Structure formats: structure tokens, C-alpha cells
Amino acid sequence: MNAIFIQIVSLASKNTTIRKLPQIYRKNYVSNLPKMLVKCLHNGNISQPHSHKNNNDIKAKVSTIDEVIQVQSADGNVLKYPWIWLRDNCQCSSCFNPKLQSRTIDWRTFDISVNPKSLHINNNILSIEWSDGHCSEFTLKWLHERSFTKDNQEKWLNDVYRLPKIPWSAADFPSVLKKFDYSDVIQSDKCLYEWLKALAEYGVAIVENTPIQEDQLRKLANRVSFIKRTHYGEEFEVRNKPDTTNVAYLSTPLQMHADLPYYEYKPGVNLLHCLVQTTGEGGDNLLTDCLHVSKILKEFHPEVYKILSTTLVEWSDIGEERGMKFFSLYRSPAICEDRWGQFARVNYSQQQRYSHFSIPLEDVIPWYKAHATFTQALYDPKNMVQFKTKPGDILSFDNIRLAHGRTGYTDTKSNERHLIGAYLDWDIVYSRIRTLKRQLNLI
Amino acid sequence: MNAIFIQIVSLASKNTTIRKLPQIYRKNYVSNLPKMLVKCLHNGNISQPHSHKNNNDIKAKVSTIDEVIQVQSADGNVLKYPWIWLRDNCQCSSCFNPKLQSRTIDWRTFDISVNPKSLHINNNILSIEWSDGHCSEFTLKWLHERSFTKDNQEKWLNDVYRLPKIPWSAADFPSVLKKFDYSDVIQSDKCLYEWLKALAEYGVAIVENTPIQEDQLRKLANRVSFIKRTHYGEEFEVRNKPDTTNVAYLSTPLQMHADLPYYEYKPGVNLLHCLVQTTGEGGDNLLTDCLHVSKILKEFHPEVYKILSTTLVEWSDIGEERGMKFFSLYRSPAICEDRWGQFARVNYSQQQRYSHFSIPLEDVIPWYKAHATFTQALYDPKNMVQFKTKPGDILSFDNIRLAHGRTGYTDTKSNERHLIGAYLDWDIVYSRIRTLKRQLNLI
């Protein structure tokens, strides 16, 4: 920040010449400004620039190329800010409420032809007087953080918006699966952050040594923020219930699936607290990273991938829970891409795929063939991992990204497998990750 | 259903001739079947077709065109069902659990080359013996409901999946705004359905004559199913709170916006129960149907529409609520289309639009210009309506589709404006609509 140039690129002036003048020659610079700007600089409403030990290298220039102000570092990097963005983001108390962290500027009366009448820089603060008479000030630090360069934006998005997801295969899994101590996560913000970071990056992590009590999962969820409720409630019990309306509540093998594909807004994170594990055979977890599988399909079976990512499938759940009937239904491809072609969500569930299939007849057989390839990929030992949680383990995984299943088991009178489940939403988890990062001075 | 033909279209046979034979000539038909099928029909494991008073018109034919079984009505409509879809949707007790309403067939071992060895139709039930030895039965009613014809699929989607949304302008509003009595909605399933139907179709409805008690909104929400929680809690109070971290909790005008654009999974329905309304000027609701506005923009300002529907904007909410810090952030266009180019969601909020704007510099000014056009359209008296709710009114509206705002007001000691707010998710509302429709024999 020791060497900053400032440049106004102005459509208000007809002068196309670029002028680079050191700040200490500002009087000369001012005398060269177009008439309108000179007038504003001399109207006495704004403080005049003065020499400052940190400002020796600050220069200003004017051109008519675009409606943009430029801040140029000594290393040659030019940071550019559109006028309208600056005016819209004025940080003064009448345009921005720091308590709300919200813009309060009224867009009904906002003039998009607003332009700077004058500007100066002092003590690393850029001051602008606007054509609407308003004055704005921006610290150079604030401007730098919001630089429109691609590098800066990518850094911001990776640091603050969302952590990059790292796909994994079965061979990667031993190094991918991180384990955290329950007491540490409850007590230490750093441990809480590390758990959520692992969950965001790899889509899976285990919190172990949790007390064998039914309320402990809620305690962990509340440490993040709050549970996402579904028509199965907030917490749900995973145990063998003969009269259940959900296949997870049986002791039979549970085929690979992602939970609640029949919700448009399906839960983001699955938490499964193991209270009692089967001491005999079975009850193993199966997990596959569908981000990884979708990349493989896209590369090696592009036709299969295209079918899976464009064919609308009907996902459903019909039943009754705690006296309330439900009939959930959502149409969505098995592999969902966002608008920009990136993996966005997996839907896979034999049990929740409806018998109605509202696609053209000629697309049905190709879809089934693609689905069979997808199924093979999900169960492929190169992709799928199998492991058994122990009492006290909370298995957490990304329900938008991973498919999971369970091998069958047999309950005995003295050994009845029993898990407590709950969901979190990524909106809430990411919010917590960001507040923790701020608190831990990571952003 | 009095006149049904059945046709197996088989890749297993090399014979491309279409044979149409009445059921009563089935013996002749069998003798003409390809060798493999004849063998199967004679293996004694399946019941033989017999004459039945309802089956006089049933005919069967075989061809080799596609892997499809056809059911043909006397009026000439041919209903076709791919073999693989039939096998996958076998309704027998080992493939389908009626209690779970779920397919239990195991796709790890599912053979996609499965083909019918024999079939017959009796008492309006189609029976199939498969090449894997399994037998399936389907009622013709069940098959008809799942017909792959476009008309049938569209009817099913409109009747069961989601109600078509009807866009409205300000001029339409008087006929669009339906009002329902609170007691009726609480007591009558038909009234509850009518309210939710109006909400789904028009995105707005009022439940009036609600008791002026803070717990009544929850009672209404629980009548649907359950409240969607956000970081502002389940219910939230909308009243003038000087120390708030949310601009809605002030008495100043509230610019047009949609709530929580900073959630990927933002709440679907907004409920606002008016306990105390301003008796003086102000406190009016502003509402605009962004489904309508987006259609206008798409038609008359296609460039503006394109920018608004493709430019990723950063929506944020930073603050603290009930001792829990939050930093919500989501990148999404102002107008979101689904993958098929249909309106999916509106994001509009000056107060929750972040100062970070991670798009290429050259796209910034065009976006602001498009945004100004969008703003004008939202406030255009041809699109926006203004009205004041009275104490006891619960204003319900679609937060995915509508923008809303509020005129400023002045509290006095004896008249402090006070609303209770809560959200519902469309996943839950649509589920309730479907169960009500079933209960009311509408589907």
C-alpha cells in the first residue's frame, strides 16, 4: 500500500489523454482537470489533499475511456472500480448501516448516471464527491479486498464463500477420513472449525467419544447452530421398527442412497450418532463420493453422464409420521449440475424413486441403462468404502454429495442396534464456518 | 377399460411382424410365438389365460421393434410400457413394500437385460413371467395412471406434482387476492386446501380473523405441518427495535425485497400475522409478482433479462441473533431459471446485496443498468400493489416468487405496530396439498 496511483476514468470528460501526476503536484493536476471537475474541487465542500508521509507515491490521472476509477499499485497492478458500484456501496452512515451490515441506500431514487465530480486520496482513504452532491469515503484496504481482479475474487470465494470440495476414491479414504474428539469439538472453536472444514472439503468426518446419551447429538448440532427439521422430526431414531414407514428403520440391508431426494430443499448434512452397534456381523456403513463418481462418468461415460444429469426422475415419500400424513414429491435428475455445469447434488434412492416416471417413452430404457452404470459405479470397490462405527461415533457426511448405505444386521435381545440421526443445512454450516474463520483470524 | 389389447414388443425375437390376435384365439397366438416364448408359456409355472366376461376384447400381439409391452384401448390409444420399467416397478411383496410405499428391489443384482417369458391378462390384471423367473402383476388401472403419454404425464404433474403458477399484474390483483377465515382454515380440511391452493397458484393469500395472540401463527403453521427455522428463529417479531441487526425490524420504509436471498435453501412461504397495525399513515404492504415481471423483462428487455438471469450476485447477512453470530452468503442471479429456462426463484434485496461482487469488471456496469430496469419494474404501479393488513390478518406469500416491501410508519406509545412472522417450505406445503387432495378425493 506504499505506492498507490489513482485514476478516474470519466465519461463526463471528453479528454482522452491519460495524465499521471504525483500527488505532490496535485495543484498542477487540478489545473488540468476538465472544467466541471475543477469547479467541484474548488467548491470548498471537500477537504484538500495534502502531503502525507504515506502518500508520497500517490498519483492521479483522468481519462474518458470508461466509467471506472482505477487504483494502481507501484508494481503495476491496476485495481479498477466502476463509479456506479462505488456510489452503490457508499459506506457513509446514510447509505450503509454498520449495525445491520446492510446497504440502506434507496434504489427507487438511485441515479445510475451518477459520476464523480471530484476525488482525492489521503491517509489511505479515497474520498469522492458525486454529481448528486453526496460524498463517499473508502479505505484502500476495503477497496483492495473488493478488487475485481480474477485472482482476488477467486481467493475471496475460496476463503470466505465456500471451501473447495476435494473428491475422493476408496483408495484415498484412509487419508480423507478425519476423526475429532467430541469434547474438543464442544469446547474448542478451532476443533469445531476443523471438523466443519473436513466435512465441507471431503463430505465426511467422524466425531468420536460422544457420550452414549440421546441428547448429545443435539448438543453437537446446536454447537453448529440448529437442526434442520424434516417430516421425520428433528432427531430421528434409526433402529429396527417393524411398523415403520421408512426403510432405514429396518434391519435389512439399506441400499446406497442419498436421503430425502423428494425434497427440493433436501438436508445438507447427515449426522448419525451410534449409541449401540451390532456386535455381530453387519451394520456397516457404505459411503461413496458422488462428486468423484460423477467426474468419472463425465470423463469415461459422457453419454451416461448426460442422461443422468438431464433426465427428470420422480422422487417420492408417502406415509405418516407422528400422526401427520405426508406425500413428498420432487422431480430432479440423479446427478444435478448447476447452471454452469458443475456438480451440484446427487439424487439416488431405489426406495424413494417413484413408479411414476414422467419422461418420454423412448428415454426410459436409455435412462435405466445409464442408471445401471451409475449403480455399478456407486458400489464399485474402487469408489465405495465400508466401515463400522462404534458406540460414541457421530458419522457426519454431506447428503448433497455422498451416497450412503448399510449392510444388514441381526438384533438380539441384548444387542439392539440404535442410532440417533439429525440433519444440518449447508447454509447454516457455512455460516458457522465463516464466523469461526473470522473469530480465528483466518479471514 | 372394456376394450384392451396387449402387445409384447420383444428384442428377444427376430420376427418384426406385428400380430394382432384376440385373446379368445390365444392358443393360435401362442403357437405363433417365437420359440423361446412358446417354451416359457408351456413351462407350467404360470396360470393359463381363460375367457372372462370383461376380457372379451383383450388381444395380444408380438413384435421385435422395441423392448416394450403395449396395452391398446379400443379407441386406438396405445399405452406402452418398457419391460425394464415394469420389472423395476414390480408390485409384489418382495419387490415393493406397500407400508413403506417404497421399491425394495435390489439394484445391485438387478438384470437390465430382463425380458418377459410370458404374459397374460385376466380380470384387468396383467401378469408377466420374467426371464429371471420372477412373476409380476399389474392392474390395468395402475398401468393407466402411469401411462407414458404426454397428456397423461402433464395431467399427473399438474394434478399431483405442483399446481401451475398463475402470474398476475396489479390490475389482476383484486381478483387474485383470496381471503380465508382463520377458524375455517383451522377446522376444515377443504378450507385449508383452498388457502394453500391459492398460495401455490397466485403466490399470495390472506387468512383473516385470526385471534390477536402471539401463538396463533404457529397454530396455523402446524395445521400445514411445521415452521421452517432460520437463524432468526422459528417465529420472529417484526416491530421497531432500535438495536436490531435486521432492517425489517425498523420503522423505516422497507424497500422491495425477497427474504433470505443469502440462503441457498431460502424459505418458500412467508407468513406475517398482524397483531397491531399502524392507525396513522404508513405500514402498508407492497407486493410484486416477479414471475409476471420476469416474463415482461424476458419479452420486452431480453438483454436485461439475460444479464439478470445469468450474473451471479453475492447476497449476505452478517450479524448476531440470540447470542449466535451468523455470516450467511450465497451467490445467485437476481432472476434464477431452472435448467430448462423456466422461472425458478427471485433474489432481490438492496440491504442483503453484498459489497463484494465477484464478476468480471466489464460486467458490472451492464449489471447495474439491468438492475435499475428490474427495480423500476418491481415498483411500477402496473406491477406493484399496495395494501394494509388489519389486526388478525395473516398475509401469506411465496418468497421464492414475490418481492415485498413496506412503507414507513410512526409508532406512538399507544400504537406500536407489531407483526409475528414465520416461514414454511414449499416441500412441506406441497406435501400437505397432496395429502389433502387425496383425502378430499381430488386425486
Short mmCIF file of C-alpha atoms in Angstrom, two decimals, chain B residues 24-256:
data_model
loop_
_atom_site.label_atom_id
_atom_site.label_comp_id
_atom_site.label_asym_id
_atom_site.label_seq_id
_atom_site.Cartn_x
_atom_site.Cartn_y
_atom_site.Cartn_z
CA ILE B 24 -60.00 -65.84 -27.33
CA TYR B 25 -57.58 -67.01 -30.07
CA ARG B 26 -54.76 -67.13 -27.61
CA LYS B 27 -53.87 -70.73 -28.42
CA ASN B 28 -53.28 -69.76 -32.03
CA TYR B 29 -51.32 -66.77 -30.82
CA VAL B 30 -49.15 -68.92 -28.63
CA SER B 31 -48.40 -71.23 -31.46
CA ASN B 32 -47.11 -68.29 -33.43
CA LEU B 33 -44.79 -67.02 -30.70
CA PRO B 34 -41.03 -67.23 -31.13
CA LYS B 35 -39.58 -70.44 -29.81
CA MET B 36 -38.28 -69.08 -26.52
CA LEU B 37 -41.58 -67.52 -25.60
CA VAL B 38 -43.56 -70.62 -26.55
CA LYS B 39 -41.32 -72.67 -24.30
CA CYS B 40 -41.94 -70.37 -21.42
CA LEU B 41 -45.67 -70.27 -21.92
CA HIS B 42 -45.71 -74.02 -21.68
CA ASN B 43 -43.46 -74.45 -18.67
CA GLY B 44 -46.45 -74.80 -16.39
CA ASN B 45 -45.31 -72.21 -13.87
CA ILE B 46 -47.83 -69.61 -14.92
CA SER B 47 -51.56 -69.70 -14.90
CA GLN B 48 -53.12 -70.04 -18.31
CA PRO B 49 -55.37 -67.31 -19.64
CA HIS B 50 -59.04 -68.11 -19.72
CA SER B 51 -62.10 -66.47 -21.12
CA HIS B 52 -63.66 -63.83 -18.87
CA LYS B 53 -66.69 -61.63 -19.37
CA ASN B 54 -64.56 -58.46 -19.04
CA ASN B 55 -61.86 -59.76 -21.29
CA ASN B 56 -63.75 -60.37 -24.48
CA ASP B 57 -61.91 -57.60 -26.28
CA ILE B 58 -58.45 -58.30 -24.96
CA LYS B 59 -55.94 -59.12 -27.65
CA ALA B 60 -52.23 -59.72 -27.69
CA LYS B 61 -49.54 -59.35 -30.29
CA VAL B 62 -45.78 -59.70 -30.52
CA SER B 63 -43.19 -57.79 -32.44
CA THR B 64 -39.46 -57.20 -32.25
CA ILE B 65 -39.38 -53.44 -32.60
CA ASP B 66 -38.60 -52.32 -29.06
CA GLU B 67 -38.32 -53.68 -25.54
CA VAL B 68 -41.83 -52.54 -24.79
CA ILE B 69 -45.20 -54.01 -23.77
CA GLN B 70 -48.20 -52.26 -25.24
CA VAL B 71 -51.73 -52.00 -23.90
CA GLN B 72 -54.15 -50.77 -26.53
CA SER B 73 -57.62 -49.36 -25.84
CA ALA B 74 -60.46 -49.95 -28.29
CA ASP B 75 -60.34 -46.26 -29.23
CA GLY B 76 -56.92 -46.84 -30.72
CA ASN B 77 -54.81 -45.33 -27.94
CA VAL B 78 -51.75 -47.45 -27.39
CA LEU B 79 -50.21 -47.34 -23.93
CA LYS B 80 -46.62 -48.55 -23.95
CA TYR B 81 -44.50 -49.71 -21.02
CA PRO B 82 -40.81 -50.58 -21.27
CA TRP B 83 -40.06 -54.06 -19.93
CA ILE B 84 -37.35 -52.77 -17.65
CA TRP B 85 -39.65 -50.20 -16.09
CA LEU B 86 -42.27 -52.90 -15.45
CA ARG B 87 -39.74 -55.25 -13.89
CA ASP B 88 -38.27 -52.40 -11.78
CA ASN B 89 -41.75 -51.49 -10.56
CA CYS B 90 -42.95 -54.99 -9.79
CA GLN B 91 -45.61 -54.56 -7.11
CA CYS B 92 -45.18 -57.95 -5.47
CA SER B 93 -44.39 -58.13 -1.77
CA SER B 94 -40.72 -58.99 -2.32
CA CYS B 95 -40.14 -56.05 -4.72
CA PHE B 96 -42.39 -53.40 -3.19
CA ASN B 97 -43.29 -52.65 0.40
CA PRO B 98 -46.79 -51.11 0.50
CA LYS B 99 -46.32 -49.96 4.10
CA LEU B 100 -43.18 -48.04 3.11
CA GLN B 101 -44.65 -47.21 -0.32
CA SER B 102 -41.13 -48.00 -1.48
CA ARG B 103 -39.41 -50.15 -4.04
CA THR B 104 -37.31 -52.75 -2.21
CA ILE B 105 -35.91 -54.48 -5.28
CA ASP B 106 -32.13 -54.73 -5.02
CA TRP B 107 -30.43 -52.90 -7.86
CA ARG B 108 -27.02 -54.40 -7.15
CA THR B 109 -28.30 -57.65 -8.61
CA PHE B 110 -30.89 -56.22 -10.98
CA ASP B 111 -30.50 -57.56 -14.51
CA ILE B 112 -31.25 -54.81 -17.00
CA SER B 113 -31.49 -57.36 -19.82
CA VAL B 114 -34.56 -58.85 -18.15
CA ASN B 115 -37.33 -59.76 -20.60
CA PRO B 116 -40.80 -61.27 -20.37
CA LYS B 117 -41.00 -65.02 -20.93
CA SER B 118 -44.77 -64.99 -20.86
CA LEU B 119 -47.68 -62.76 -20.10
CA HIS B 120 -51.39 -62.93 -19.84
CA ILE B 121 -54.20 -60.66 -18.85
CA ASN B 122 -57.13 -61.62 -16.67
CA ASN B 123 -59.60 -59.66 -14.57
CA ASN B 124 -57.90 -56.45 -15.69
CA ILE B 125 -54.60 -57.67 -14.30
CA LEU B 126 -51.55 -58.02 -16.48
CA SER B 127 -49.37 -60.92 -15.34
CA ILE B 128 -45.80 -61.28 -16.54
CA GLU B 129 -43.32 -64.07 -16.02
CA TRP B 130 -39.81 -62.72 -16.42
CA SER B 131 -36.64 -64.27 -17.76
CA ASP B 132 -35.23 -64.18 -14.21
CA GLY B 133 -38.08 -66.46 -13.09
CA HIS B 134 -39.86 -63.71 -11.23
CA CYS B 135 -43.59 -63.06 -11.77
CA SER B 136 -45.22 -59.61 -11.71
CA GLU B 137 -48.82 -58.47 -11.73
CA PHE B 138 -50.12 -55.02 -12.54
CA THR B 139 -53.70 -53.83 -12.51
CA LEU B 140 -54.66 -52.04 -15.72
CA LYS B 141 -55.79 -49.09 -13.56
CA TRP B 142 -52.28 -48.83 -12.10
CA LEU B 143 -50.80 -49.02 -15.60
CA HIS B 144 -53.20 -46.44 -17.00
CA GLU B 145 -52.28 -43.99 -14.24
CA ARG B 146 -48.64 -44.37 -15.22
CA SER B 147 -49.13 -44.15 -18.96
CA PHE B 148 -46.14 -42.60 -20.72
CA THR B 149 -48.31 -40.46 -22.99
CA LYS B 150 -47.55 -36.76 -22.81
CA ASP B 151 -51.15 -35.83 -21.98
CA ASN B 152 -51.32 -38.27 -19.09
CA GLN B 153 -47.96 -37.15 -17.73
CA GLU B 154 -48.92 -33.48 -17.93
CA LYS B 155 -52.20 -34.18 -16.14
CA TRP B 156 -50.40 -36.09 -13.42
CA LEU B 157 -47.81 -33.36 -12.96
CA ASN B 158 -50.45 -30.62 -12.76
CA ASP B 159 -52.81 -32.63 -10.54
CA VAL B 160 -50.29 -34.21 -8.20
CA TYR B 161 -46.83 -32.72 -8.54
CA ARG B 162 -47.31 -28.99 -8.44
CA LEU B 163 -50.11 -26.61 -9.23
CA PRO B 164 -49.43 -24.35 -12.22
CA LYS B 165 -48.42 -20.83 -11.12
CA ILE B 166 -50.60 -18.06 -12.49
CA PRO B 167 -48.73 -14.76 -12.93
CA TRP B 168 -50.54 -11.52 -12.07
CA SER B 169 -50.25 -7.78 -12.60
CA ALA B 170 -51.54 -5.01 -10.32
CA ALA B 171 -54.74 -4.85 -12.39
CA ASP B 172 -55.34 -8.57 -11.78
CA PHE B 173 -54.73 -8.32 -8.06
CA PRO B 174 -58.29 -7.61 -6.80
CA SER B 175 -59.45 -10.89 -8.33
CA VAL B 176 -56.25 -12.72 -7.35
CA LEU B 177 -56.20 -11.95 -3.63
CA LYS B 178 -58.27 -14.60 -1.90
CA LYS B 179 -59.23 -14.27 1.77
CA PHE B 180 -59.93 -17.16 4.11
CA ASP B 181 -61.33 -17.23 7.61
CA TYR B 182 -58.87 -18.41 10.24
CA SER B 183 -61.37 -20.64 12.08
CA ASP B 184 -62.45 -22.21 8.79
CA VAL B 185 -58.84 -22.98 7.84
CA ILE B 186 -58.14 -24.45 11.27
CA GLN B 187 -61.29 -26.58 11.26
CA SER B 188 -61.94 -27.51 7.64
CA ASP B 189 -59.53 -29.53 5.51
CA LYS B 190 -61.26 -28.17 2.42
CA CYS B 191 -60.61 -24.57 3.52
CA LEU B 192 -57.03 -25.43 4.40
CA TYR B 193 -56.61 -26.88 0.91
CA GLU B 194 -58.24 -23.84 -0.73
CA TRP B 195 -55.88 -21.48 1.10
CA LEU B 196 -52.77 -23.49 0.15
CA LYS B 197 -54.02 -23.81 -3.42
CA ALA B 198 -54.43 -20.02 -3.74
CA LEU B 199 -50.97 -19.57 -2.24
CA ALA B 200 -49.44 -22.04 -4.70
CA GLU B 201 -51.22 -20.65 -7.76
CA TYR B 202 -51.03 -16.90 -7.12
CA GLY B 203 -48.25 -16.73 -4.55
CA VAL B 204 -50.39 -14.72 -2.17
CA ALA B 205 -53.46 -15.16 0.08
CA ILE B 206 -54.77 -13.76 3.36
CA VAL B 207 -56.08 -15.68 6.35
CA GLU B 208 -58.19 -13.21 8.33
CA ASN B 209 -59.98 -13.04 11.68
CA THR B 210 -57.04 -14.66 13.44
CA PRO B 211 -57.13 -14.18 17.22
CA ILE B 212 -54.73 -11.42 18.29
CA GLN B 213 -52.41 -13.76 20.17
CA GLU B 214 -48.76 -14.45 19.51
CA ASP B 215 -49.20 -18.24 19.37
CA GLN B 216 -51.87 -18.27 16.65
CA LEU B 217 -49.43 -18.12 13.73
CA ARG B 218 -47.77 -21.28 14.98
CA LYS B 219 -51.17 -22.92 15.24
CA LEU B 220 -51.81 -22.13 11.58
CA ALA B 221 -48.31 -23.26 10.53
CA ASN B 222 -48.74 -26.53 12.43
CA ARG B 223 -52.02 -27.03 10.58
CA VAL B 224 -49.88 -27.19 7.44
CA SER B 225 -47.06 -29.12 9.11
CA PHE B 226 -44.17 -27.25 10.72
CA ILE B 227 -42.30 -23.96 10.60
CA LYS B 228 -39.03 -23.59 8.71
CA ARG B 229 -36.43 -22.33 11.11
CA THR B 230 -33.77 -19.79 10.07
CA HIS B 231 -31.05 -18.06 12.05
CA TYR B 232 -33.77 -15.61 13.13
CA GLY B 233 -35.57 -18.46 14.89
CA GLU B 234 -38.94 -20.07 14.09
CA GLU B 235 -41.26 -17.16 14.80
CA PHE B 236 -39.79 -13.67 14.52
CA GLU B 237 -41.20 -10.36 15.68
CA VAL B 238 -41.50 -7.57 13.14
CA ARG B 239 -41.54 -4.38 15.18
CA ASN B 240 -39.39 -1.32 15.66
CA LYS B 241 -36.26 -2.45 17.53
CA PRO B 242 -33.56 0.24 17.60
CA ASP B 243 -30.73 -2.24 18.26
CA THR B 244 -31.72 -4.71 15.59
CA THR B 245 -29.39 -6.39 13.11
CA ASN B 246 -32.17 -6.65 10.52
CA VAL B 247 -33.59 -3.72 8.57
CA ALA B 248 -37.11 -5.24 8.70
CA TYR B 249 -37.10 -4.58 12.44
CA LEU B 250 -37.12 -0.81 12.00
CA SER B 251 -40.00 1.58 11.31
CA THR B 252 -38.34 3.00 8.20
CA PRO B 253 -39.66 2.15 4.73
CA LEU B 254 -38.62 -1.33 3.72
CA GLN B 255 -37.55 -1.48 0.10
CA MET B 256 -38.90 -4.22 -2.13
#
